[in-house]
Amino acid sequence: MTSTAGETGGTRSQKDDASRLKRLARAAGVLYLAIFVVYPLSTMVRSTLVVPGDAAATAQNIAESETLFRWGMAGEVTIFLIEIVLAAVLYALLRPVSRALSLGASLARVAEGVVMAAGNVFTSILTLVAVGGAGYLAVFSAEQQDALALFFQEANDYVVLTWGFFFALSLLLTGWLVYRSGFFPKIPGVLLMLAGIGYFAQSYGTFVAPGLTDVLETVVLVLAIPGELVFALWLLIKGVDEEKWQASALEADRTRL
Amino acid sequence: MRALRNIAFGVLIVAVLIVGFVAQAGSYLFGFTSQAAEPQSADTELAPFADAGDHPVGVRTLGADIAPIPLTVWYPALEPPIRDSSLTYAYAINMLSADSTTAIATYEGDAEPGAAYDLDDGPFPLVVLSHGFAITASSYGWLAEHLASHGMVVVAPHHHESLDPGGLWQSTFDRPQEVQMVLSFVEEEAGPGVEFEGLIDSETIAVVGHSYGGYTALAAGGARLDTGAFNAACDAAYATDDPLVFLCDALAPRLVDIAGAAGIGSVPAGLWPSWSAREVDAVVSMAGDAAMFGEPGLEEITVPVLAIGGTADTDSPFQWGTELTYDHVSSDRKIEVALNGAAHLVFAGDCTSVRRILSLVSLGFCSDPAWDRTEAHILVKNYVTAFLLAELTDDQAATTALSSGLHQRSDVGYRAEGY
């Protein structure tokens, strides 16, 4: 009887673990898809309002469409909050492969979120202050206030490249972990690593060779979307191979790595 | 039940993916291409007035707190700019509202924002530059800078309008009044001890405009609306499905509103009252609308006129704009320049950096069926500058050049009288 009860308890425990694992994978997929939708919407808002090089038009657009601009900021805030949760979820999912690399990937993702918050959101706040017309800004001429708004928005572009380094590192490590996992297929891993290479190319390339900005932006678009999207859909629809994940987890516990 | 849930789940994912892809594509396509490393250059050897003049150029914007309506002013400056390409202009359209611009493209300019006025060589003739319907004044910075470098002060009012044909009737009345307000403002500010003292000769005036700005310039030059002529033109346009029907649809049903705004009891059967209280010395209409004036209305113009347009223009058809203007103004001196095969927006801004979507879909903003934009702008600069120098400063070289057609080309039609 005892033996039977133990077996039943073990089966239930394994079922619970499998269910938790499935929920975790699904949560990661949902978070990834949320980023896939929200981030481009936020950047599209910026693209429509900011006129590169034209401070007056930029400041006027932002002042006249302040609500839209604030929604864009809200989107960015949403992204970095999602990134932090996603970092934790992916850490839990990929820990059996390598605790150290999984931690590295998650830390890089958290760093990306922090830079995004400290950079993109902050520069947008400063932009709003610049176009806000507060009385003390009267020490600047109208042209100078407009220039400030554009200055912060152009700085924003470089902040994107800065968090791009951390994001690229996170993708490379995540891709490697997925590739080596055995409980995910190898293809999403390869695609994620390619996405990481794309982001590295964009961030390094734009700093080193600004003339290639257009090409690099296209490269990252082509390389990044397939990797992240395939991985997100796999997490959402197929999840992880639970038996192999359990085996990896046991092995990791045994070796403490 | 489980099958239904799976279907709902699948539909949800597909919907999210569609939204995501659209957003990704939008984010990318609405972005701008980077500036071309080297600006396009073209040979100006045969277009002597297309070379920049001797004056450094400054630019200032006067808000509605200073001027009756916001103005951008390009002027001869005291010192050369600190560096080349000192600012970027947006070629933009007020697409969604009158207060929010959507940039189509950007291009570099050489004017120095806020530079000191050149009062040593002034006062300079005044050129009022009226932009196209819902197009921003900065879209014409390339031309304004050029004219300022040749010793003119270019004042561009920001007409308050959005890209809604339903607002065209209001602009039909507002624009001529706004030009008059600008002329009065400049005259006041050109007096002793005020903003433009010593900079602007407010007695020497030209009005230049593109598209509905061309209409505005013609109205400032003395043209008067004529209901009978406009209705006859519209009848002909409807019969042949001529592109003029766009203007007819927008204006004909609203003539009564224009009359109301103008304080006229009813719509005149023929000529309307003049809306040009102040006399101007010259008018330039670039792809300007003129059908609402008709022959009788255009005959009211007696000042020198340069009408320049593209023969493939379907927004302000050449026949109903440029050609009609040249054929019927009463001016002793007049010129018609036809850019063969050019469309309407070739006169608007340069397109050094454009939104990517325009690289994929040709909407006519930065592309032209027949003309390279840089080359067209060189010709426009050449003719407009020569004409204004001849008329505003009695420049003999310009007058001589105009009499010879400024080196005619096979792809440019040229007619002139009085030169």
Coordinates of C-alpha atoms in Angstrom, one line a residue, chain B:
Chain B
M1 CA -15.0 22.0 -26.1
R2 CA -11.2 21.4 -26.3
A3 CA -11.3 21.7 -30.1
L4 CA -13.1 25.0 -29.8
R5 CA -10.6 26.3 -27.3
N6 CA -7.7 25.2 -29.6
I7 CA -9.4 27.0 -32.5
A8 CA -9.8 30.2 -30.4
F9 CA -6.2 29.9 -29.3
G10 CA -5.0 29.6 -32.9
V11 CA -7.1 32.5 -34.1
L12 CA -5.8 34.6 -31.3
I13 CA -2.2 33.8 -32.1
V14 CA -2.7 34.5 -35.8
A15 CA -4.3 37.8 -34.9
V16 CA -1.5 38.8 -32.7
L17 CA 1.0 37.8 -35.3
I18 CA -0.7 39.9 -38.0
V19 CA -0.7 42.9 -35.7
G20 CA 2.9 42.3 -34.8
F21 CA 4.0 42.0 -38.4
V22 CA 2.1 45.1 -39.4
A23 CA 3.7 47.0 -36.5
Q24 CA 7.1 45.7 -37.4
A25 CA 6.7 46.6 -41.0
G26 CA 5.3 50.0 -40.1
S27 CA 8.1 50.7 -37.7
Y28 CA 10.6 49.9 -40.4
L29 CA 8.9 51.5 -43.3
F30 CA 8.0 54.8 -41.6
G31 CA 11.6 55.2 -40.6
F32 CA 13.9 57.4 -42.7
T33 CA 16.7 56.3 -44.9
S34 CA 20.0 57.8 -43.8
Q35 CA 21.2 61.0 -45.6
A36 CA 23.0 60.4 -48.8
A37 CA 26.8 60.7 -48.1
E38 CA 27.2 63.1 -51.0
P39 CA 24.4 65.4 -52.0
Q40 CA 23.4 64.9 -55.6
S41 CA 24.9 67.6 -57.8
A42 CA 24.0 68.6 -61.3
D43 CA 25.6 70.8 -63.9
T44 CA 24.6 74.4 -63.5
E45 CA 26.8 75.7 -66.3
L46 CA 23.8 76.2 -68.5
A47 CA 21.7 77.6 -65.7
P48 CA 23.6 80.7 -64.5
F49 CA 21.1 81.8 -62.0
A50 CA 20.9 78.4 -60.4
D51 CA 24.2 79.0 -58.6
A52 CA 23.9 80.3 -55.1
G53 CA 24.3 84.1 -54.9
D54 CA 27.0 86.0 -52.9
H55 CA 25.0 86.6 -49.7
P56 CA 25.3 84.3 -46.7
V57 CA 21.8 83.3 -45.6
G58 CA 20.1 83.4 -42.2
V59 CA 16.7 82.0 -41.2
R60 CA 14.3 82.9 -38.4
T61 CA 10.9 81.8 -37.5
L62 CA 8.4 84.4 -36.1
G63 CA 5.6 82.9 -34.1
A64 CA 2.0 84.0 -33.9
D65 CA 2.9 86.0 -30.8
I66 CA 5.0 88.4 -33.0
A67 CA 3.5 88.1 -36.5
P68 CA -0.2 87.9 -37.5
I69 CA 0.5 84.3 -38.5
P70 CA 3.6 82.2 -38.1
L71 CA 6.3 83.1 -40.6
T72 CA 9.7 81.7 -41.6
V73 CA 12.0 84.4 -42.9
W74 CA 15.1 83.8 -45.0
Y75 CA 17.4 86.8 -45.4
P76 CA 20.9 87.9 -46.4
A77 CA 23.0 87.5 -43.4
L78 CA 26.0 89.4 -42.2
E79 CA 28.4 86.5 -41.8
P80 CA 28.7 83.2 -43.6
P81 CA 27.4 80.2 -41.6
I82 CA 29.7 78.6 -39.1
R83 CA 29.6 75.4 -41.1
D84 CA 28.0 74.0 -44.3
S85 CA 24.7 72.3 -44.1
S86 CA 23.9 74.0 -40.9
L87 CA 20.3 72.8 -40.7
T88 CA 17.9 70.2 -41.9
Y89 CA 14.6 71.0 -43.5
A90 CA 11.6 68.7 -43.5
Y91 CA 9.6 68.3 -46.6
A92 CA 6.4 67.8 -44.8
I93 CA 2.6 67.7 -45.1
N94 CA 0.0 68.6 -42.5
M95 CA -1.7 65.3 -43.1
L96 CA -3.8 64.7 -40.0
S97 CA -4.2 68.1 -38.6
A98 CA -3.1 71.7 -39.3
D99 CA -0.8 71.6 -36.3
S100 CA 0.9 68.3 -36.8
T101 CA 3.3 67.8 -39.7
T102 CA 4.1 64.4 -41.2
A103 CA 7.6 64.6 -42.8
I104 CA 7.9 62.9 -46.1
A105 CA 11.6 63.6 -46.5
T106 CA 14.4 65.8 -45.1
Y107 CA 17.2 67.7 -46.8
E108 CA 20.1 69.8 -45.8
G109 CA 20.2 73.6 -45.9
D110 CA 23.0 76.1 -45.6
A111 CA 21.1 78.9 -43.8
E112 CA 22.3 79.9 -40.4
P113 CA 19.4 80.0 -37.9
G114 CA 19.2 83.3 -36.2
A115 CA 22.2 84.9 -38.0
A116 CA 22.5 88.6 -37.9
Y117 CA 20.8 90.6 -40.6
D118 CA 23.0 92.1 -43.3
L119 CA 22.0 95.7 -42.9
D120 CA 25.1 97.0 -44.7
D121 CA 23.9 95.9 -48.2
G122 CA 20.1 96.3 -47.5
P123 CA 17.3 97.0 -47.8
F124 CA 16.5 94.0 -50.0
P125 CA 13.3 93.3 -52.0
L126 CA 10.6 91.3 -50.3
V127 CA 9.4 88.0 -51.7
V128 CA 6.4 86.4 -50.1
L129 CA 6.5 82.6 -50.6
S130 CA 3.2 80.8 -50.3
H131 CA 3.4 77.1 -49.8
G132 CA 1.2 74.4 -51.4
F133 CA -2.1 73.3 -49.8
A134 CA -1.2 71.6 -46.5
I135 CA 2.5 71.5 -47.4
T136 CA 4.8 73.2 -44.9
A137 CA 6.9 76.3 -45.6
S138 CA 10.1 74.4 -44.8
S139 CA 9.4 72.2 -47.9
Y140 CA 10.5 75.2 -50.0
G141 CA 13.6 76.0 -48.0
W142 CA 15.8 75.0 -51.0
L143 CA 14.2 77.8 -53.1
A144 CA 13.9 80.4 -50.3
E145 CA 17.6 80.0 -49.4
H146 CA 18.6 80.4 -53.0
L147 CA 16.6 83.6 -53.4
A148 CA 18.0 85.0 -50.2
S149 CA 21.5 84.3 -51.4
H150 CA 20.7 86.5 -54.4
G151 CA 19.7 89.4 -52.2
M152 CA 16.0 89.0 -51.4
V153 CA 14.2 88.6 -48.1
V154 CA 11.8 85.7 -48.4
V155 CA 8.9 85.6 -46.0
A156 CA 6.9 82.4 -45.9
P157 CA 3.6 82.5 -44.1
H158 CA 2.4 79.2 -42.5
H159 CA -1.1 78.8 -43.8
H160 CA -3.1 76.9 -41.2
E161 CA -4.5 74.0 -43.1
S162 CA -4.6 70.2 -43.1
L163 CA -4.8 67.8 -46.1
D164 CA -8.5 67.8 -46.3
P165 CA -10.1 68.9 -49.5
G166 CA -13.1 70.0 -47.5
G167 CA -11.0 72.9 -46.2
L168 CA -9.9 74.1 -49.6
W169 CA -12.8 76.7 -49.8
Q170 CA -11.6 78.2 -46.5
S171 CA -8.1 78.5 -47.8
T172 CA -9.4 80.1 -51.0
F173 CA -10.5 83.0 -49.0
D174 CA -8.0 82.9 -46.1
R175 CA -4.8 82.8 -48.1
P176 CA -5.1 86.1 -50.0
Q177 CA -6.1 87.8 -46.8
E178 CA -3.1 86.3 -45.0
V179 CA -0.7 87.6 -47.7
Q180 CA -2.2 91.1 -47.2
M181 CA -1.7 90.7 -43.5
V182 CA 1.9 89.7 -44.0
L183 CA 2.6 92.6 -46.3
S184 CA 1.1 95.0 -43.8
F185 CA 3.1 93.4 -41.0
V186 CA 6.4 93.6 -43.0
E187 CA 5.7 97.2 -43.9
E188 CA 5.2 98.1 -40.2
E189 CA 8.3 96.1 -39.2
A190 CA 10.4 97.7 -41.9
G191 CA 9.9 101.1 -40.3
P192 CA 12.4 102.9 -38.1
G193 CA 13.4 101.2 -34.9
V194 CA 11.6 97.8 -35.5
E195 CA 12.5 94.3 -36.6
F196 CA 13.2 94.7 -40.3
E197 CA 14.5 98.2 -40.4
G198 CA 17.2 98.5 -43.0
L199 CA 16.7 94.8 -44.1
I200 CA 13.5 94.9 -46.2
D201 CA 12.5 97.3 -48.9
S202 CA 8.7 96.9 -48.3
E203 CA 7.9 98.8 -51.5
T204 CA 9.4 96.2 -53.8
I205 CA 7.4 93.1 -53.5
A206 CA 7.0 89.8 -55.3
V207 CA 4.7 86.9 -54.4
V208 CA 5.8 83.4 -55.3
G209 CA 3.7 80.3 -54.7
H210 CA 3.4 76.6 -55.5
S211 CA 0.1 74.8 -56.2
Y212 CA -2.5 76.6 -54.1
G213 CA 0.3 79.0 -53.3
G214 CA 0.4 79.7 -57.0
Y215 CA -3.3 80.6 -56.7
T216 CA -2.5 82.7 -53.8
A217 CA 0.3 84.5 -55.7
L218 CA -2.0 85.2 -58.6
A219 CA -4.7 86.6 -56.3
A220 CA -2.1 88.8 -54.7
G221 CA -1.1 90.0 -58.1
G222 CA -4.7 91.1 -58.8
A223 CA -6.5 88.1 -60.2
R224 CA -10.1 87.8 -59.2
L225 CA -12.4 84.8 -58.9
D226 CA -14.9 84.5 -61.7
T227 CA -17.9 82.2 -61.0
G228 CA -19.0 81.9 -64.6
A229 CA -15.6 81.1 -65.9
F230 CA -15.0 78.5 -63.1
N231 CA -18.3 76.8 -63.7
A232 CA -17.7 76.6 -67.4
A233 CA -14.2 75.1 -66.8
C234 CA -15.8 72.6 -64.5
D235 CA -18.5 71.7 -67.0
A236 CA -15.8 71.0 -69.5
A237 CA -13.7 69.0 -67.0
Y238 CA -16.7 66.8 -66.0
A239 CA -17.4 66.1 -69.7
T240 CA -13.9 64.9 -70.3
D241 CA -13.1 63.5 -66.8
D242 CA -10.3 66.0 -66.6
P243 CA -8.2 66.0 -63.4
L244 CA -9.6 69.5 -62.7
V245 CA -12.7 67.8 -61.4
F246 CA -10.9 67.5 -58.0
L247 CA -10.8 71.2 -57.7
C248 CA -14.3 71.6 -59.0
D249 CA -15.7 69.1 -56.4
A250 CA -13.9 70.9 -53.6
L251 CA -14.7 74.4 -54.6
A252 CA -17.9 74.7 -56.7
P253 CA -20.3 73.6 -54.0
R254 CA -18.6 75.9 -51.5
L255 CA -18.6 79.2 -53.4
V256 CA -21.5 80.3 -51.3
D257 CA -19.3 79.7 -48.2
I258 CA -16.5 81.7 -49.7
A259 CA -18.8 84.5 -50.4
G260 CA -20.1 84.3 -46.8
A261 CA -16.5 84.4 -45.4
A262 CA -15.8 87.4 -47.7
G263 CA -18.8 89.2 -46.5
I264 CA -20.5 89.3 -49.9
G265 CA -24.2 88.8 -49.8
S266 CA -24.4 86.3 -52.6
V267 CA -22.1 84.5 -55.0
P268 CA -21.3 86.9 -57.9
A269 CA -22.3 85.6 -61.3
G270 CA -19.1 86.8 -62.8
L271 CA -16.0 88.5 -61.3
W272 CA -15.6 88.7 -57.6
P273 CA -14.1 91.7 -55.8
S274 CA -10.3 91.9 -55.8
W275 CA -8.4 90.6 -52.7
S276 CA -5.2 92.4 -53.4
A277 CA -5.3 95.6 -51.5
R278 CA -1.6 96.2 -52.0
E279 CA 0.1 96.4 -55.3
V280 CA 2.9 93.9 -55.9
D281 CA 5.7 94.1 -58.5
A282 CA 5.9 90.5 -59.8
V283 CA 4.2 87.2 -59.4
V284 CA 5.5 83.7 -59.8
S285 CA 3.1 80.8 -60.0
M286 CA 4.6 77.3 -59.8
A287 CA 2.1 74.7 -60.8
G288 CA -0.4 77.1 -59.6
D289 CA -4.2 76.7 -59.8
A290 CA -5.9 79.3 -61.9
A291 CA -9.2 77.8 -63.1
M292 CA -11.2 79.6 -60.5
F293 CA -10.1 82.9 -62.1
G294 CA -10.8 82.0 -65.6
E295 CA -9.9 84.3 -68.5
P296 CA -11.7 87.4 -67.1
G297 CA -10.2 87.0 -63.6
L298 CA -6.6 86.5 -64.9
E299 CA -7.0 89.5 -67.2
E300 CA -7.0 91.7 -64.1
I301 CA -3.4 90.9 -63.6
T302 CA -1.1 93.6 -65.0
V303 CA 2.1 93.0 -63.2
P304 CA 4.9 90.8 -64.6
V305 CA 4.2 87.1 -64.3
L306 CA 6.2 83.9 -64.5
A307 CA 4.1 80.8 -64.7
I308 CA 6.0 77.6 -64.5
G309 CA 4.5 74.1 -64.4
G310 CA 4.8 70.4 -65.4
T311 CA 2.9 69.2 -68.4
A312 CA 2.0 65.9 -66.7
D313 CA 0.6 67.6 -63.6
T314 CA -2.7 66.0 -62.7
D315 CA -3.2 67.9 -59.4
S316 CA -3.1 71.4 -60.9
P317 CA -3.4 70.5 -64.6
F318 CA -1.0 72.5 -66.8
Q319 CA -3.8 73.5 -69.2
W320 CA -5.9 75.0 -66.3
G321 CA -3.0 76.5 -64.4
T322 CA 0.2 77.5 -66.0
E323 CA -1.0 77.7 -69.6
L324 CA -4.2 79.5 -68.7
T325 CA -2.3 82.0 -66.7
Y326 CA 0.2 82.8 -69.4
D327 CA -2.4 83.1 -72.1
H328 CA -4.7 85.5 -70.2
V329 CA -2.9 87.8 -67.9
S330 CA -2.7 91.3 -69.2
S331 CA 0.9 91.8 -68.1
D332 CA 3.3 93.5 -70.5
R333 CA 6.0 91.1 -69.4
K334 CA 5.2 87.5 -68.9
I335 CA 6.9 84.1 -69.2
E336 CA 5.7 80.5 -69.4
V337 CA 8.1 77.7 -68.6
A338 CA 6.8 74.1 -69.2
L339 CA 8.7 71.2 -67.7
N340 CA 7.7 68.6 -70.2
G341 CA 6.4 65.5 -68.5
A342 CA 6.9 66.8 -65.0
A343 CA 4.2 66.2 -62.3
H344 CA 2.9 68.4 -59.5
L345 CA 5.2 67.9 -56.6
V346 CA 8.5 68.3 -58.4
F347 CA 8.5 71.9 -57.1
A348 CA 8.3 70.8 -53.4
G349 CA 11.2 69.8 -51.2
D350 CA 14.4 68.0 -51.9
C351 CA 14.4 64.4 -50.9
T352 CA 17.9 63.6 -49.5
S353 CA 16.5 61.3 -46.8
V354 CA 13.1 59.8 -47.3
R355 CA 10.8 57.5 -45.4
R356 CA 11.5 54.0 -46.5
I357 CA 8.0 53.3 -47.6
L358 CA 8.5 55.9 -50.4
S359 CA 11.4 53.8 -51.7
L360 CA 9.0 50.9 -52.2
V361 CA 5.8 52.7 -53.1
S362 CA 5.9 55.6 -55.5
L363 CA 3.3 58.1 -54.2
G364 CA 4.7 61.0 -56.3
F365 CA 6.1 62.9 -53.3
C366 CA 9.7 62.4 -54.1
S367 CA 9.5 60.8 -57.5
D368 CA 8.6 62.3 -60.9
P369 CA 7.6 60.4 -64.0
A370 CA 10.1 62.4 -66.2
W371 CA 12.4 64.6 -64.2
D372 CA 15.3 64.1 -61.9
R373 CA 14.4 66.2 -58.9
T374 CA 17.8 67.9 -58.5
E375 CA 17.8 68.9 -62.2
A376 CA 14.2 70.2 -62.0
H377 CA 15.1 72.3 -59.0
I378 CA 18.1 73.8 -60.8
L379 CA 15.9 74.9 -63.6
V380 CA 13.3 76.3 -61.2
K381 CA 16.0 78.2 -59.3
N382 CA 17.4 79.5 -62.6
Y383 CA 14.1 80.8 -64.0
V384 CA 12.6 82.1 -60.8
T385 CA 15.8 83.9 -59.7
A386 CA 16.4 85.5 -63.1
F387 CA 12.8 86.6 -63.3
L388 CA 12.8 88.1 -59.8
L389 CA 16.2 89.8 -60.3
A390 CA 15.0 91.3 -63.5
E391 CA 11.7 92.5 -62.1
L392 CA 12.7 93.5 -58.6
T393 CA 16.3 94.8 -59.1
D394 CA 16.4 95.7 -62.8
D395 CA 19.3 93.3 -63.2
Q396 CA 20.3 93.6 -66.8
A397 CA 22.0 90.3 -67.0
A398 CA 18.9 88.6 -65.9
T399 CA 16.7 90.5 -68.3
T400 CA 19.0 89.6 -71.2
A401 CA 19.0 86.0 -70.1
L402 CA 15.2 85.9 -70.0
S403 CA 15.0 87.4 -73.5
S404 CA 17.1 84.5 -74.8
G405 CA 15.1 81.9 -73.0
L406 CA 17.9 81.1 -70.5
H407 CA 19.3 78.5 -72.8
Q408 CA 16.3 76.5 -73.9
R409 CA 16.3 72.7 -73.7
S410 CA 14.3 70.2 -75.6
D411 CA 12.5 69.1 -72.5
V412 CA 11.5 72.6 -71.5
G413 CA 9.0 74.7 -73.2
Y414 CA 9.5 78.5 -73.1
R415 CA 7.3 81.3 -74.1
A416 CA 7.9 85.0 -73.2
E417 CA 6.5 88.4 -74.0
G418 CA 8.1 91.7 -73.2
Y419 CA 11.7 90.5 -72.8

